[in-house]
Short mmCIF file of C-alpha atoms in Angstrom, two decimals:
data_model
loop_
_atom_site.label_atom_id
_atom_site.label_comp_id
_atom_site.label_asym_id
_atom_site.label_seq_id
_atom_site.Cartn_x
_atom_site.Cartn_y
_atom_site.Cartn_z
CA LEU A 1 104.24 114.90 143.74
CA PHE A 2 106.94 117.49 143.46
CA ALA A 3 107.84 118.69 139.97
CA LEU A 4 110.18 121.33 138.55
CA ALA A 5 109.71 122.10 134.87
CA GLY A 6 110.88 124.62 132.34
CA ALA A 7 109.14 125.11 129.00
CA ALA A 8 109.66 127.34 125.90
CA GLY A 9 107.81 127.75 122.63
CA ALA A 10 107.97 129.75 119.45
CA ARG A 11 105.65 130.57 116.63
CA VAL A 12 107.64 129.83 113.47
CA SER A 13 104.87 130.68 111.03
CA GLU A 14 101.29 131.80 111.01
CA ARG A 15 100.16 128.20 111.38
CA VAL A 16 103.01 126.38 113.18
CA ASP A 17 104.12 126.55 116.86
CA LEU A 18 107.06 124.60 118.28
CA ARG A 19 107.49 123.84 121.97
CA ALA A 20 109.88 122.06 124.31
CA GLU A 21 109.82 121.13 128.04
CA VAL A 22 112.30 119.73 130.57
CA ARG A 23 110.79 118.26 133.69
CA LEU A 24 112.10 116.71 137.00
CA GLU A 25 109.71 114.74 139.17
CA ARG A 26 109.64 113.23 142.63
CA ARG A 27 106.76 111.24 143.94
CA ILE A 28 106.65 110.24 147.67
CA ALA A 29 104.24 107.71 149.12
CA ASP A 30 102.89 107.66 152.68
CA ASP A 31 103.54 103.97 153.44
CA ASN A 32 106.78 102.26 152.62
CA GLN A 33 106.53 99.04 154.75
CA PRO A 34 108.78 96.27 153.34
CA LEU A 35 106.87 93.26 151.96
CA VAL A 36 110.01 91.08 151.44
CA ARG A 37 113.19 90.94 153.49
CA ASN A 38 116.10 92.69 151.76
CA ILE A 39 113.87 94.51 149.26
CA PRO A 40 112.73 98.04 150.18
CA GLY A 41 108.96 98.71 150.34
CA ALA A 42 109.06 102.15 148.62
CA ALA A 43 107.57 100.95 145.32
CA PHE A 44 105.46 104.13 144.94
CA ASP A 45 108.36 106.52 145.59
CA LEU A 46 109.54 107.55 142.18
CA ASP A 47 112.19 109.88 140.65
CA GLY A 48 112.38 110.75 136.98
CA ALA A 49 113.34 113.29 134.33
CA SER A 50 111.81 113.96 130.94
CA VAL A 51 112.22 116.00 127.90
CA SER A 52 109.43 116.73 125.45
CA VAL A 53 109.32 118.37 122.07
CA GLY A 54 106.21 119.10 120.07
CA ALA A 55 104.58 120.99 117.20
CA ASP A 56 101.12 122.40 116.77
CA TYR A 57 99.60 123.02 113.32
CA MET A 58 96.57 125.28 112.81
CA VAL A 59 94.58 123.51 110.08
CA THR A 60 91.84 126.13 110.30
CA ARG A 61 91.02 128.94 112.79
CA ALA A 62 89.00 126.27 114.77
CA THR A 63 91.08 123.12 114.25
CA SER A 64 94.56 122.22 115.24
CA LEU A 65 96.75 119.15 115.08
CA SER A 66 99.53 118.44 117.60
CA ALA A 67 102.37 115.96 117.72
CA THR A 68 104.62 115.43 120.78
CA TYR A 69 107.56 113.21 121.56
CA THR A 70 108.65 112.61 125.15
CA TYR A 71 111.67 110.81 126.49
CA ARG A 72 111.68 109.90 130.19
CA SER A 73 114.39 108.32 132.24
CA GLY A 74 113.81 107.22 135.83
CA GLU A 75 111.86 104.89 138.00
CA VAL A 76 108.44 103.39 137.03
CA VAL A 77 105.99 101.28 138.97
CA SER A 78 103.88 98.48 137.74
CA SER A 79 101.80 95.69 139.25
CA THR A 80 101.72 91.89 138.86
CA ARG A 81 101.35 88.67 140.71
CA ARG A 82 104.31 87.56 142.77
CA ASN A 83 107.15 86.02 140.72
CA ALA A 84 110.87 85.50 141.19
CA GLY A 85 111.90 87.36 138.02
CA ILE A 86 110.26 90.57 139.16
CA PHE A 87 111.69 90.23 142.69
CA ARG A 88 115.23 90.04 141.19
CA ALA A 89 114.81 93.02 138.96
CA SER A 90 112.87 95.30 141.32
CA ALA A 91 114.33 98.16 143.31
CA ALA A 92 111.30 98.04 145.62
CA ILE A 93 108.17 95.94 146.15
CA ALA A 94 104.86 96.79 147.98
CA ARG A 95 101.37 95.38 148.29
CA ASP A 96 98.97 96.61 145.62
CA PRO A 97 95.45 95.76 146.93
CA VAL A 98 93.80 97.66 144.12
CA PHE A 99 94.20 94.65 141.86
CA GLY A 100 93.54 91.90 144.45
CA PRO A 101 95.24 90.37 147.54
CA ASP A 102 97.88 88.49 145.55
CA THR A 103 99.06 91.55 143.59
CA ILE A 104 102.36 93.43 144.23
CA ALA A 105 103.55 96.77 142.93
CA TYR A 106 107.21 96.89 141.92
CA LYS A 107 109.63 99.63 141.02
CA LEU A 108 112.18 99.50 138.19
CA ASP A 109 114.66 101.83 136.55
CA ALA A 110 113.48 102.38 133.00
CA HIS A 111 113.65 104.55 129.85
CA SER A 112 110.41 105.49 128.11
CA HIS A 113 109.44 106.96 124.73
CA VAL A 114 106.00 108.32 124.10
CA ILE A 115 104.63 109.57 120.77
CA GLU A 116 101.28 111.44 120.95
CA LEU A 117 98.97 112.97 118.29
CA ARG A 118 96.04 115.19 119.13
CA LEU A 119 93.25 116.87 117.21
CA ARG A 120 91.34 119.85 118.75
CA HIS A 121 88.35 121.56 117.25
CA ALA A 122 86.82 124.65 118.83
CA LEU A 123 83.07 124.59 119.04
CA GLY A 124 82.93 128.22 120.09
CA GLU A 125 84.73 130.69 122.23
CA ARG A 126 84.36 128.57 125.38
CA SER A 127 84.29 124.94 124.30
CA SER A 128 86.24 122.37 122.19
CA VAL A 129 86.13 118.74 121.33
CA ASN A 130 89.50 116.90 121.60
CA PHE A 131 90.78 113.51 120.37
CA GLY A 132 94.19 111.95 121.03
CA VAL A 133 96.14 108.78 120.55
CA ALA A 134 99.51 107.92 122.17
CA ARG A 135 101.88 105.01 121.97
CA SER A 136 104.41 104.36 124.68
CA PHE A 137 107.53 102.13 124.75
CA THR A 138 109.09 101.51 128.18
CA TYR A 139 112.31 99.49 128.55
CA GLY A 140 112.95 98.36 132.15
CA GLU A 141 115.73 96.70 134.08
CA GLY A 142 115.91 92.94 133.78
CA GLY A 143 114.23 92.83 130.33
CA ASN A 144 110.89 94.09 131.73
CA ASP A 145 109.67 96.02 128.65
CA TYR A 146 106.18 97.46 128.34
CA TYR A 147 104.23 98.83 125.35
CA GLY A 148 100.93 100.70 125.65
CA ASN A 149 98.35 102.67 123.74
CA ARG A 150 96.12 105.44 124.97
CA VAL A 151 93.08 106.88 123.20
CA THR A 152 91.39 109.98 124.62
CA ALA A 153 88.32 111.97 123.75
CA SER A 154 87.00 114.98 125.66
CA LEU A 155 84.60 117.85 125.48
CA LEU A 156 85.88 120.90 127.24
CA TYR A 157 83.84 123.85 128.38
CA ALA A 158 85.34 126.94 130.13
CA PHE A 159 83.19 128.90 132.48
#
C-alpha cells in the first residue's frame, strides 16, 4: 500500500475542532494471474482518492464525540461466486480462496460515501474506551451498489 495524504485541522472554540484530509492510495498485489481470457487478473491492485471532513466536540474533559464524512472515488474489490453480470462489469477478476474454491474477487470503479460517528471516553491519562458506528454507500459500475454498517468498540492503553 502506497499512500500520500495531506491533513489540516483547526480549533474553532474551546470545545470544537474541525479537520480535513485529502488522500491518494495505490495498492499493488503480488500475483495478478488472469483467471478468464480477456479480463485482467489484477483484482487486488487498486487506485483511489478520498476527501474527508470531520468535527470533534469535547462533551467533558474526558469525553468527546466525533463525526466524519468521507467521499472516495476509485477502484474497489469485492468477492462473489462466478456470474456473467459481474464478469461484464469488472475491470479485473482473480481467485479468492479465502471464501471457498468457487469464489472470485472482482474490481470495479466506484464512488463511496461513508458517515462515521465515534464516542471516546478517557479512563485515565493512558487509557480510553471507544465506540463507533459507520454507514457506507458504494455505487459501482454496472449497477453494482453496496451498503454496509460497521460497529466498533475498543479499549486502548498506551504504555
